[in-house]
mmCIF file of C-alpha atoms and ligand atoms in Angstrom:
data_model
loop_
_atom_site.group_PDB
_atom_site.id
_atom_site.type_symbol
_atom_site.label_atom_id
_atom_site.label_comp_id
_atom_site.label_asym_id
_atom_site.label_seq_id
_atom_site.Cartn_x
_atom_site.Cartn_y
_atom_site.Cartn_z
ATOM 1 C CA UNK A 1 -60.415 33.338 -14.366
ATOM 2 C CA UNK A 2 -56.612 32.209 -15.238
ATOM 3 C CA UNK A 3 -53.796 32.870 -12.553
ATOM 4 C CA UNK A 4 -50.511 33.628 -13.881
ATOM 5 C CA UNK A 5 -49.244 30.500 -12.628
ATOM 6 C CA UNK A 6 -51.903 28.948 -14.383
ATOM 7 C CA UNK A 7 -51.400 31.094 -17.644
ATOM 8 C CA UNK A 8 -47.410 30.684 -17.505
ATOM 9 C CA UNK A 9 -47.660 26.945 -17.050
ATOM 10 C CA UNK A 10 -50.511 26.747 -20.211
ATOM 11 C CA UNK A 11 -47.795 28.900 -22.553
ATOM 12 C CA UNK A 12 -44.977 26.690 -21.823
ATOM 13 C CA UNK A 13 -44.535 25.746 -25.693
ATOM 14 C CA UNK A 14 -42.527 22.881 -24.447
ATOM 15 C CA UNK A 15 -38.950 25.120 -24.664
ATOM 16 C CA UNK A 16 -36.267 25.320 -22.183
ATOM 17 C CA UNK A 17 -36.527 28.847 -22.832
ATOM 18 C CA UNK A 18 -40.062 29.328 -22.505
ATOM 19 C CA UNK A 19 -39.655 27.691 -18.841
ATOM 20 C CA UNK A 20 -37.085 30.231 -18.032
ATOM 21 C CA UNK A 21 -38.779 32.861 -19.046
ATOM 22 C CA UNK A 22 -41.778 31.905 -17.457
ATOM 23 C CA UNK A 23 -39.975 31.578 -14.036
ATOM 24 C CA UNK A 24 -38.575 35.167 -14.897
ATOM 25 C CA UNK A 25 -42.124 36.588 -15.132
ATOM 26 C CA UNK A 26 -43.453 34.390 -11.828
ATOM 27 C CA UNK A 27 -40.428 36.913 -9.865
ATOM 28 C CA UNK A 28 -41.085 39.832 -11.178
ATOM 29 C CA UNK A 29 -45.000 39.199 -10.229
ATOM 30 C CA UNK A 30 -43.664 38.638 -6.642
ATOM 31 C CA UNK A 31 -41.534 41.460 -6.380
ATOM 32 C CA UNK A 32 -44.413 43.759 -7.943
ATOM 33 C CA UNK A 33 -46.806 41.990 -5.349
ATOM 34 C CA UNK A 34 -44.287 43.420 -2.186
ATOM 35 C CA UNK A 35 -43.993 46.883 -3.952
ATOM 36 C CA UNK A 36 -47.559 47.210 -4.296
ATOM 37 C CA UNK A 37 -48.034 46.227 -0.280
ATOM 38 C CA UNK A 38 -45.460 48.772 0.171
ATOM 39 C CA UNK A 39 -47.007 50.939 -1.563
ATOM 40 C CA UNK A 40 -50.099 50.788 -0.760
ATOM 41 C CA UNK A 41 -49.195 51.335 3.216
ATOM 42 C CA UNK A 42 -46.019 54.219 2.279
ATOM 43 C CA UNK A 43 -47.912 57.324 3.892
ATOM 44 C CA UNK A 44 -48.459 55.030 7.017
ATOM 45 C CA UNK A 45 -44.943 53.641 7.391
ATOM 46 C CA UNK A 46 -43.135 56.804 6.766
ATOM 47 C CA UNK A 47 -41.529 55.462 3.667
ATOM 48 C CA UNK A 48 -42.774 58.948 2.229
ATOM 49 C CA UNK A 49 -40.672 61.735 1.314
ATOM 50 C CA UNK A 50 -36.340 61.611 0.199
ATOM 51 C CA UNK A 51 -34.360 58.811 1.319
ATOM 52 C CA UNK A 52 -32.166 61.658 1.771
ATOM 53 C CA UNK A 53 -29.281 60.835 -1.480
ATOM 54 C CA UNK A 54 -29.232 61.062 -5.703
ATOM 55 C CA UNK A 55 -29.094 58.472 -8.347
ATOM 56 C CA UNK A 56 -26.709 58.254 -11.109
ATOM 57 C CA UNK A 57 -29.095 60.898 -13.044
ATOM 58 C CA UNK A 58 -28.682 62.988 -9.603
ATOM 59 C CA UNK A 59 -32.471 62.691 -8.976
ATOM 60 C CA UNK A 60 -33.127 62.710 -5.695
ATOM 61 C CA UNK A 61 -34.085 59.153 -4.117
ATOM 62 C CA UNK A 62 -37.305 58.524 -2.383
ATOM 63 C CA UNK A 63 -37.462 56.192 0.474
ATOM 64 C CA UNK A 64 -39.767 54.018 -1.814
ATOM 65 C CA UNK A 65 -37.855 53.631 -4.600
ATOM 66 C CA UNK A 66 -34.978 52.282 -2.238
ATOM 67 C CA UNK A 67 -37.230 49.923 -0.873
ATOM 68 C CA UNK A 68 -38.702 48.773 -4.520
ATOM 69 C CA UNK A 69 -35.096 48.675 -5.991
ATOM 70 C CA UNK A 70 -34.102 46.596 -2.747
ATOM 71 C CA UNK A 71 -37.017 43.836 -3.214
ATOM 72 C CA UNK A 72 -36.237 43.828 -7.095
ATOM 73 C CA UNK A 73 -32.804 42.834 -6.778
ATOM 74 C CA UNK A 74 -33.322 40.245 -3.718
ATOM 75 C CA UNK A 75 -35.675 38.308 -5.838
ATOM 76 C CA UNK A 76 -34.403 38.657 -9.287
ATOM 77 C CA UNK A 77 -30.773 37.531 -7.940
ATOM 78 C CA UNK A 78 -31.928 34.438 -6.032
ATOM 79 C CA UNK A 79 -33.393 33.426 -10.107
ATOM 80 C CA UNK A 80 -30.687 30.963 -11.325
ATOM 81 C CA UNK A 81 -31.685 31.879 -14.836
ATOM 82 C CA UNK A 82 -30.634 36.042 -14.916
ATOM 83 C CA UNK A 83 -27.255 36.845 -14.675
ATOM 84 C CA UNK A 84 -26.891 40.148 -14.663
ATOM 85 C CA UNK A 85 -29.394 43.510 -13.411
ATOM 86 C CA UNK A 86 -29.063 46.808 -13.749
ATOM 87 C CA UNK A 87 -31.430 49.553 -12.242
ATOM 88 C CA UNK A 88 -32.122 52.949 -12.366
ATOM 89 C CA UNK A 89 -30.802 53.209 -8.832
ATOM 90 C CA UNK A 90 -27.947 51.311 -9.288
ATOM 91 C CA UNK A 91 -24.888 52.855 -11.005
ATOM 92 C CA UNK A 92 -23.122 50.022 -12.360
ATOM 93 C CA UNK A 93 -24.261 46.162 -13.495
ATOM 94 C CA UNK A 94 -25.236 43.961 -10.462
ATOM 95 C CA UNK A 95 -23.701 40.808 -11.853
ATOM 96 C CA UNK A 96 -25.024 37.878 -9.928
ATOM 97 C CA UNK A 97 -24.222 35.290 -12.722
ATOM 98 C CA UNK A 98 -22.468 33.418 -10.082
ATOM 99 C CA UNK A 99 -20.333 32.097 -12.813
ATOM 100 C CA UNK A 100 -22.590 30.949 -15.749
ATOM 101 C CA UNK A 101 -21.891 32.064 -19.052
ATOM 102 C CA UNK A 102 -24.986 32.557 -20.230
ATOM 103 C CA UNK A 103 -28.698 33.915 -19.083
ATOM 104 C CA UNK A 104 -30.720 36.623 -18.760
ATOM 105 C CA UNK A 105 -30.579 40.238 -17.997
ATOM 106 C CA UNK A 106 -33.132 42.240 -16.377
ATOM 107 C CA UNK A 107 -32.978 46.320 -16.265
ATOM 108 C CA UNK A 108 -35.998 47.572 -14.514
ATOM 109 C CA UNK A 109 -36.820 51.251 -12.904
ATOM 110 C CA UNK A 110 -38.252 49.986 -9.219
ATOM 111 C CA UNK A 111 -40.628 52.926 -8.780
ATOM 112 C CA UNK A 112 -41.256 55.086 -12.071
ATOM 113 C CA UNK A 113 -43.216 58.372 -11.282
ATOM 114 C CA UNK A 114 -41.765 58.096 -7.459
ATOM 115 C CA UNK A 115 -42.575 61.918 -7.126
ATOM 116 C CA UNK A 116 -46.611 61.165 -7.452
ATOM 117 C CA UNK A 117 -45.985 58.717 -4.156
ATOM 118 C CA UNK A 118 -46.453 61.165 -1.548
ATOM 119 C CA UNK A 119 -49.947 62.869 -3.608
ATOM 120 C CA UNK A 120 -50.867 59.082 -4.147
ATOM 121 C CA UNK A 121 -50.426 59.244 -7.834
ATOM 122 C CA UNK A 122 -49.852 56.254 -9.965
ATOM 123 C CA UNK A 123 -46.371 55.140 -10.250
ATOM 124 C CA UNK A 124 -44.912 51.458 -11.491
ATOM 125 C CA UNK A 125 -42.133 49.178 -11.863
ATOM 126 C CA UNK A 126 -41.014 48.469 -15.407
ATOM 127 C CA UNK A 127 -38.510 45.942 -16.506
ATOM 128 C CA UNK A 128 -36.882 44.914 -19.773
ATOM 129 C CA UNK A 129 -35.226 41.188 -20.247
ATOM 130 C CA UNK A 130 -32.420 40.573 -22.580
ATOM 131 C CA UNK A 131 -30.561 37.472 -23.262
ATOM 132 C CA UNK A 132 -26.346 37.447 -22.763
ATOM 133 C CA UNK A 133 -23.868 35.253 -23.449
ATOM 134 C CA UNK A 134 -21.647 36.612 -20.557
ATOM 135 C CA UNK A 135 -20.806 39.388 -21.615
ATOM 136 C CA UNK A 136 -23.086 41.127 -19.153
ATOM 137 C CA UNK A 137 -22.763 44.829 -19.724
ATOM 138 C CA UNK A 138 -22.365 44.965 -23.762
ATOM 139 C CA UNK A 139 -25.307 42.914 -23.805
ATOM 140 C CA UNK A 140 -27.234 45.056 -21.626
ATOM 141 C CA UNK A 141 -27.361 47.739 -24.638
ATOM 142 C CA UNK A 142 -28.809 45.062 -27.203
ATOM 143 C CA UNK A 143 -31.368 47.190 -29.308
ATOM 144 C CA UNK A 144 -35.106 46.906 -28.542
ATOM 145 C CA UNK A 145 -35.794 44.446 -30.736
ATOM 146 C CA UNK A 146 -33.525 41.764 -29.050
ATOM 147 C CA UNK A 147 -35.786 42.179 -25.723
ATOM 148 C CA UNK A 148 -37.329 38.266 -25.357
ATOM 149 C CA UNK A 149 -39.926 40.216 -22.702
ATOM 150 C CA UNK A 150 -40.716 43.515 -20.877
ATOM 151 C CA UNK A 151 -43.357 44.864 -19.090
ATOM 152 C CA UNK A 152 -44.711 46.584 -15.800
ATOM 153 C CA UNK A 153 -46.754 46.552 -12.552
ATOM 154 C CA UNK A 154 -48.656 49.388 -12.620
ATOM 155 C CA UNK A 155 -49.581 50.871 -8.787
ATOM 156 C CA UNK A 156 -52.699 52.559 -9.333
ATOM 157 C CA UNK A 157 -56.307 52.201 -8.464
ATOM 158 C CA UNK A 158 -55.751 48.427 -8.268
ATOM 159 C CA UNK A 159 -52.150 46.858 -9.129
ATOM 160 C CA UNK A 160 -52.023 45.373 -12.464
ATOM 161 C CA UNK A 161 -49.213 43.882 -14.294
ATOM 162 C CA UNK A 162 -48.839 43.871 -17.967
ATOM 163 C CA UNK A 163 -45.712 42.352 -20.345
ATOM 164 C CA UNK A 164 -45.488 40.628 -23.520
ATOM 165 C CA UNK A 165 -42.950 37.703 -24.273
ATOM 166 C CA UNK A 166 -43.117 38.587 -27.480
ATOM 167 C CA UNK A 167 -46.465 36.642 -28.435
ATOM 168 C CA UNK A 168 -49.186 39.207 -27.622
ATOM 169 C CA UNK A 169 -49.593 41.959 -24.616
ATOM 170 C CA UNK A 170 -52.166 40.895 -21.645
ATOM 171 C CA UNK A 171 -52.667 42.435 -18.691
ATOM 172 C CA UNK A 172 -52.737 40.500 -15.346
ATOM 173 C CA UNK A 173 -54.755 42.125 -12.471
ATOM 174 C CA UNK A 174 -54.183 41.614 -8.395
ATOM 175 C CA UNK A 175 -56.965 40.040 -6.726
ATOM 176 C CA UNK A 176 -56.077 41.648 -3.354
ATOM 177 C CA UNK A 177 -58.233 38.961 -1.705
ATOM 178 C CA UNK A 178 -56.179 35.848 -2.699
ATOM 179 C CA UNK A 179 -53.126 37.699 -3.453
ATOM 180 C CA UNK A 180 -53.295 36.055 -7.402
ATOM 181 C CA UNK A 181 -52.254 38.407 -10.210
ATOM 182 C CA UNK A 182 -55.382 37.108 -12.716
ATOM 183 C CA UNK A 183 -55.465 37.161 -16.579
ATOM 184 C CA UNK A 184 -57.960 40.638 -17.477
ATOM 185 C CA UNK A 185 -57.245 41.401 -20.624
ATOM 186 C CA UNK A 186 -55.732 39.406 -23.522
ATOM 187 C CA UNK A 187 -54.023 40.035 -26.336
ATOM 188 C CA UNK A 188 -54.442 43.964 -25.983
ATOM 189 C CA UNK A 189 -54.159 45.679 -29.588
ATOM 190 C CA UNK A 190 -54.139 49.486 -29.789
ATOM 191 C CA UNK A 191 -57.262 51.051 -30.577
ATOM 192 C CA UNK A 192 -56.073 53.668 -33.695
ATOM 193 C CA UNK A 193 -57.112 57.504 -34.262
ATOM 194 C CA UNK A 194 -58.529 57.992 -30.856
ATOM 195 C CA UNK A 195 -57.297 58.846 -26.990
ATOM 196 C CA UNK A 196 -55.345 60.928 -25.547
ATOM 197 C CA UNK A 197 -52.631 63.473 -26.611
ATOM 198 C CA UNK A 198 -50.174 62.772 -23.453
ATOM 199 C CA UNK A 199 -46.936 65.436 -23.261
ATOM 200 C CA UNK A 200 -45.619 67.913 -20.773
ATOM 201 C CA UNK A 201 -46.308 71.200 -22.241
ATOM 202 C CA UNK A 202 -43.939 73.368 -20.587
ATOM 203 C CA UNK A 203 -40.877 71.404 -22.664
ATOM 204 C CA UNK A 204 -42.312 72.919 -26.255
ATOM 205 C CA UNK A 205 -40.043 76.356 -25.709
ATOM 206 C CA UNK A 206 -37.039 74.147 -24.904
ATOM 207 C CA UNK A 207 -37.304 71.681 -28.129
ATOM 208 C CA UNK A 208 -36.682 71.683 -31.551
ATOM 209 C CA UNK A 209 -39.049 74.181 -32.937
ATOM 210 C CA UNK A 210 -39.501 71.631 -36.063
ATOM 211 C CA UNK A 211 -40.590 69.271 -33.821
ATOM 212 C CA UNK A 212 -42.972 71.823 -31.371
ATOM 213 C CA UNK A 213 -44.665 72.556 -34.065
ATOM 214 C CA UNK A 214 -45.218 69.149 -34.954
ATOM 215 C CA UNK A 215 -46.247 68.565 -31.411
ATOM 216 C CA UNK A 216 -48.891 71.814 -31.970
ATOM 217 C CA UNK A 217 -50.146 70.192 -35.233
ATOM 218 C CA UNK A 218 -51.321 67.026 -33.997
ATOM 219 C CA UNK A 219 -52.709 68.609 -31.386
ATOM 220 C CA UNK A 220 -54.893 71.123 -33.639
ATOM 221 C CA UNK A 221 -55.763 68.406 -35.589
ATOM 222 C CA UNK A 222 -56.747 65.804 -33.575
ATOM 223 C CA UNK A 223 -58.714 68.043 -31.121
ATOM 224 C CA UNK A 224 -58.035 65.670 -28.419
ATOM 225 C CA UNK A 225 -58.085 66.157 -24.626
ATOM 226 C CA UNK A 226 -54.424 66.736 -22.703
ATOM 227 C CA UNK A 227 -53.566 63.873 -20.201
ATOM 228 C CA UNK A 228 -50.068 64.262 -18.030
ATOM 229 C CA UNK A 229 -49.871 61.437 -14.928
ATOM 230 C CA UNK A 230 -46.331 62.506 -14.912
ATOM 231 C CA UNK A 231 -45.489 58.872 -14.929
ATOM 232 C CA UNK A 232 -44.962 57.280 -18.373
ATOM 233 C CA UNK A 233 -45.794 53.534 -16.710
ATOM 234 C CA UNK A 234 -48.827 55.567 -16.038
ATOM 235 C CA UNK A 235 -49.342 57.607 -19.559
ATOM 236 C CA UNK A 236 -48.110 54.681 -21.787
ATOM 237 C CA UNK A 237 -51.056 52.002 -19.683
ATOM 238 C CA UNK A 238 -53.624 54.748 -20.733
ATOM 239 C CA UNK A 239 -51.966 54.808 -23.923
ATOM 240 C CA UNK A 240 -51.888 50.970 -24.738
ATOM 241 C CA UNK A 241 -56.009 50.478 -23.787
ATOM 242 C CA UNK A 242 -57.371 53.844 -25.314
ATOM 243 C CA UNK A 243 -54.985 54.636 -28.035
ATOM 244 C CA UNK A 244 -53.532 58.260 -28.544
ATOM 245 C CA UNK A 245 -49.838 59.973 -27.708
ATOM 246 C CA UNK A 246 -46.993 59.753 -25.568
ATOM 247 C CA UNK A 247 -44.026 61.908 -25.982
ATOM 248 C CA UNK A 248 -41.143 63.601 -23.823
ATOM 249 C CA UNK A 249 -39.095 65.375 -26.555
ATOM 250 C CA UNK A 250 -34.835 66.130 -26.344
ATOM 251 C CA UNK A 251 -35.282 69.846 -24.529
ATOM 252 C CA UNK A 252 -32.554 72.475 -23.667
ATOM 253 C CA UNK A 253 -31.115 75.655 -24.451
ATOM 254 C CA UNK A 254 -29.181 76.754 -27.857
ATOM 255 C CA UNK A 255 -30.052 73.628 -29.596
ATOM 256 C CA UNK A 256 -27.992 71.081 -26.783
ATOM 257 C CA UNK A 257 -31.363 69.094 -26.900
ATOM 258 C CA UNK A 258 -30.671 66.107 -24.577
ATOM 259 C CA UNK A 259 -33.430 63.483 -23.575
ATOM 260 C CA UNK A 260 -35.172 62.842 -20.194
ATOM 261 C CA UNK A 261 -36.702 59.571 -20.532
ATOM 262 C CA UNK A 262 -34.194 56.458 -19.807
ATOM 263 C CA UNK A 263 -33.310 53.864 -22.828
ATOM 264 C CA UNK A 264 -32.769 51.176 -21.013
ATOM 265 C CA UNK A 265 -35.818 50.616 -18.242
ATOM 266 C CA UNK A 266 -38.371 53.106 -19.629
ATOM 267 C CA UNK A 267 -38.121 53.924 -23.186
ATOM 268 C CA UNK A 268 -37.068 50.549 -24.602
ATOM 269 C CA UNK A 269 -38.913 47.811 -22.597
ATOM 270 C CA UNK A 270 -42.527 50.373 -22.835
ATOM 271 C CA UNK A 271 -41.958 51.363 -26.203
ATOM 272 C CA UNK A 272 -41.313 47.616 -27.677
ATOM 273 C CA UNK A 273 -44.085 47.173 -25.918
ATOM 274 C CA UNK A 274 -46.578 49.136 -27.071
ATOM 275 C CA UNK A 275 -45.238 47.897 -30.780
ATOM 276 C CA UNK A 276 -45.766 44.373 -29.819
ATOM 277 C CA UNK A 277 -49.487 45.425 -29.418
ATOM 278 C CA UNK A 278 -49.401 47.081 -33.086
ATOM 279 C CA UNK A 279 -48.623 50.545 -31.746
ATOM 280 C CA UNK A 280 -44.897 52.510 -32.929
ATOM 281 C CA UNK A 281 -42.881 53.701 -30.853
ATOM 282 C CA UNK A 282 -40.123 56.037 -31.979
ATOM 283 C CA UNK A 283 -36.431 56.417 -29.688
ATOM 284 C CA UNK A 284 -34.347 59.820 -30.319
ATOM 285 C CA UNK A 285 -36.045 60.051 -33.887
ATOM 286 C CA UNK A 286 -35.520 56.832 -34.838
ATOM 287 C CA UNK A 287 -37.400 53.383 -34.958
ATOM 288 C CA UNK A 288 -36.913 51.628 -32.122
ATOM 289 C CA UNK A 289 -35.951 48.218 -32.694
ATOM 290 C CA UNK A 290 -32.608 48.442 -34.323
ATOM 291 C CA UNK A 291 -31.680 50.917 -31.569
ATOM 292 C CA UNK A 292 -28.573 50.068 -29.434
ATOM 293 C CA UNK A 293 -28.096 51.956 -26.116
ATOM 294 C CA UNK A 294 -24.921 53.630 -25.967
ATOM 295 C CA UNK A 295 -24.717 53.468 -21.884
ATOM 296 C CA UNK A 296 -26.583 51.486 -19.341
ATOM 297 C CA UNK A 297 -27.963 55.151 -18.023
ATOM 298 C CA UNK A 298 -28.247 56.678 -21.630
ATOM 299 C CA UNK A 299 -31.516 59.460 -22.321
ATOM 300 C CA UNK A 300 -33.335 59.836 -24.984
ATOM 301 C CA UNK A 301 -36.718 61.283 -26.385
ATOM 302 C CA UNK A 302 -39.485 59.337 -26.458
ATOM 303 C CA UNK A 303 -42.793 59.135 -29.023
ATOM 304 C CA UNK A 304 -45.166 56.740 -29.487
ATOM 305 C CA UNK A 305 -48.795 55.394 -30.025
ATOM 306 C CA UNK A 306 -51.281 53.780 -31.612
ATOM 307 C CA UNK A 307 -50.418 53.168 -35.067
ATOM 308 C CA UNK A 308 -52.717 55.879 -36.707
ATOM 309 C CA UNK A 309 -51.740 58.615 -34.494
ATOM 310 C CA UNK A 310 -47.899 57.863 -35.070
ATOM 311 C CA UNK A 311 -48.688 58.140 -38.818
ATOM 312 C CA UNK A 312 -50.309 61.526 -38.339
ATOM 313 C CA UNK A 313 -47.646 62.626 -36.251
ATOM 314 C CA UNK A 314 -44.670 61.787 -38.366
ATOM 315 C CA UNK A 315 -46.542 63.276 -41.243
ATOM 316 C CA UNK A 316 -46.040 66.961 -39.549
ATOM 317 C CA UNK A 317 -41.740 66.052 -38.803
HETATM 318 P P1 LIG B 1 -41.776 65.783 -15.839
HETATM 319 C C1 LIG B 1 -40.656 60.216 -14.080
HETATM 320 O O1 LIG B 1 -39.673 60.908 -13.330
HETATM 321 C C2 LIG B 1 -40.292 60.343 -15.542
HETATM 322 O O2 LIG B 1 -39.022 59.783 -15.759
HETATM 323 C C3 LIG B 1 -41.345 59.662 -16.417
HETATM 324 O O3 LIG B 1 -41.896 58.542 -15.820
HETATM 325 C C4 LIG B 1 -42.371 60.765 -16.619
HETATM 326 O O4 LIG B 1 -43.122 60.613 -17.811
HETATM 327 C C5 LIG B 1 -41.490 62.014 -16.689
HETATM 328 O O5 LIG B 1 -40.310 61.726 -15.927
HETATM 329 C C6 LIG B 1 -42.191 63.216 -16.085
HETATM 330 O O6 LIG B 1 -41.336 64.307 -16.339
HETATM 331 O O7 LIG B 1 -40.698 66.685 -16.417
HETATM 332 O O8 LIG B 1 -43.141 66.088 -16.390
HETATM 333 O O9 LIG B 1 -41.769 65.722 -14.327
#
């Protein structure tokens, strides 16, 4: 079976860029190798529970996601090639362009789902690369489409990581014996018209009743069984091997709808991606690719899915 060294080094294509990108990848696999020993051992080295502190979205920090935020940014900032990070536990751009002019960008969440740590839940590290020119924080809201990769490293019952560099989506998976991410699945294309219909059901009274109702609909007609991990890196893996639904609507009170889900390390690198294996993904009711973040921390709501299932859906808005 093919290493991702192996697989990287096959997929060069030759290009400057590719190489780059490549080495990108190859640090991202080694932070998501330290998270997943971290995570795997949390309940025994009391890095359960609140690191005691809030983010910039004021939810409160675990002592994991401190740690995974802390091993992403060592890594990613020793890479000559990125210039710029942000994070979902970091308030500002980390510029660590050391001067160039030009690079990459990487936005990742370190820990997505962090409450499911302490019930051993899945939970995952997602990250979204953009290129810059130097002007690191404009280009950090680049729509969707300008991502040149994104993917994740998934926590679960084993660790896998999955990302696309915009030629197909495969899945890498952690042979905890040799410590080797291997090549599992390649290629991955949505299944249509079938899995799971994944949304938190307590929003509907707090959203757009248009869009509830839409919600209801598919549901009624698709007949298909409720799945809620409570972490999309979670949801949207289920989502990209068995087809189906993922949604977190806009919800509030006297039509102030205002997302949960964030653009830039959630929404945009796991909804390009589950486009670039032939699903749709659609970012506060609009398609996702010519989508431009209006903040580094900006929310928005979130649906996608396999192909079939997004035409169904849209046919009820
Ligand atoms: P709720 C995790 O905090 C997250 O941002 C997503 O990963 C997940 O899908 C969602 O929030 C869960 O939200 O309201 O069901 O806890």
């Amino acid at each position: 079976m093919k290493t991702l060294p192996h697989y990287l080094l096959a997929h060069l294509e030759g290009n400057e860029r590719q190489i780059e990108l490549n080495l990108i990848i190859a640090d991202i696999a080694d932070a998501g190798k330290k998270i997943a020993h971290e995570v795997q051992r949390s309940g025994l080295l009391d890095l359960h529970g609140a690191a005691g502190g809030q983010n910039v979205h004021d939810d409160e920090v675990q002592k994991l996601d401190e740690h995974s935020n802390s091993i992403m940014k060592d890594i990613l900032s020793a890479n000559e090639h990125i210039i710029g990070l942000a994070s979902e536990e970091e308030e500002d751009v980390v510029d660590v362009s050391n001067g160039k002019d030009h690079g990459y960008l990487v936005a990742f969440d370190p820990l997505d789902g962090s409450s499911n740590i302490d019930i051993n839940m899945p939970v995952g590290t997602i990250f979204s690369v953009l290129p810059s020119a130097g002007d690191i924080k404009e280009d950090f809201l680049q729509p969707a489409g300008k991502q040149v990769a994104a993917g994740y490293v998934l926590y679960g019952s084993s660790t896998v990581m999955v990302f696309s560099l915009g030629n197909g989506v495969h899945e890498f998976t952690l042979d905890p014996d040799n410590g080797e991410f291997v090549l599992t699945t390649e290629n991955i294309k949505m299944l249509e018209n079938t899995g799971y219909i994944a949304y938190n059901p307590y929003v509907l009274p707090n959203m757009d009743p248009k869009k509830a109702e839409a919600y209801r609909q598919l549901c009624d007609q698709t007949a298909r069984s409720m799945r809620w991990i409570g972490a999309m890196v979670a949801d949207v893996h289920r989502t990209l091997f068995k087809g189906g639904f993922f949604a977190y609507p806009s919800v509030g009170k006297g039509g102030n709808y205002k997302g949960k889900l964030r653009m830039q390390y959630e929404a945009k690198p796991l909804g390009w991606l589950v486009e670039q294996a032939g699903g749709k993904a659609i970012l506060d009711d609009k398609p996702i690719n010519d989508l431009t973040s209006s903040d580094l921390h900006q929310k928005v709501s979130v649906e996608l899915g396999d192909a079939g299932t997004m035409r169904l859906f849209e046919s009820f808005l």
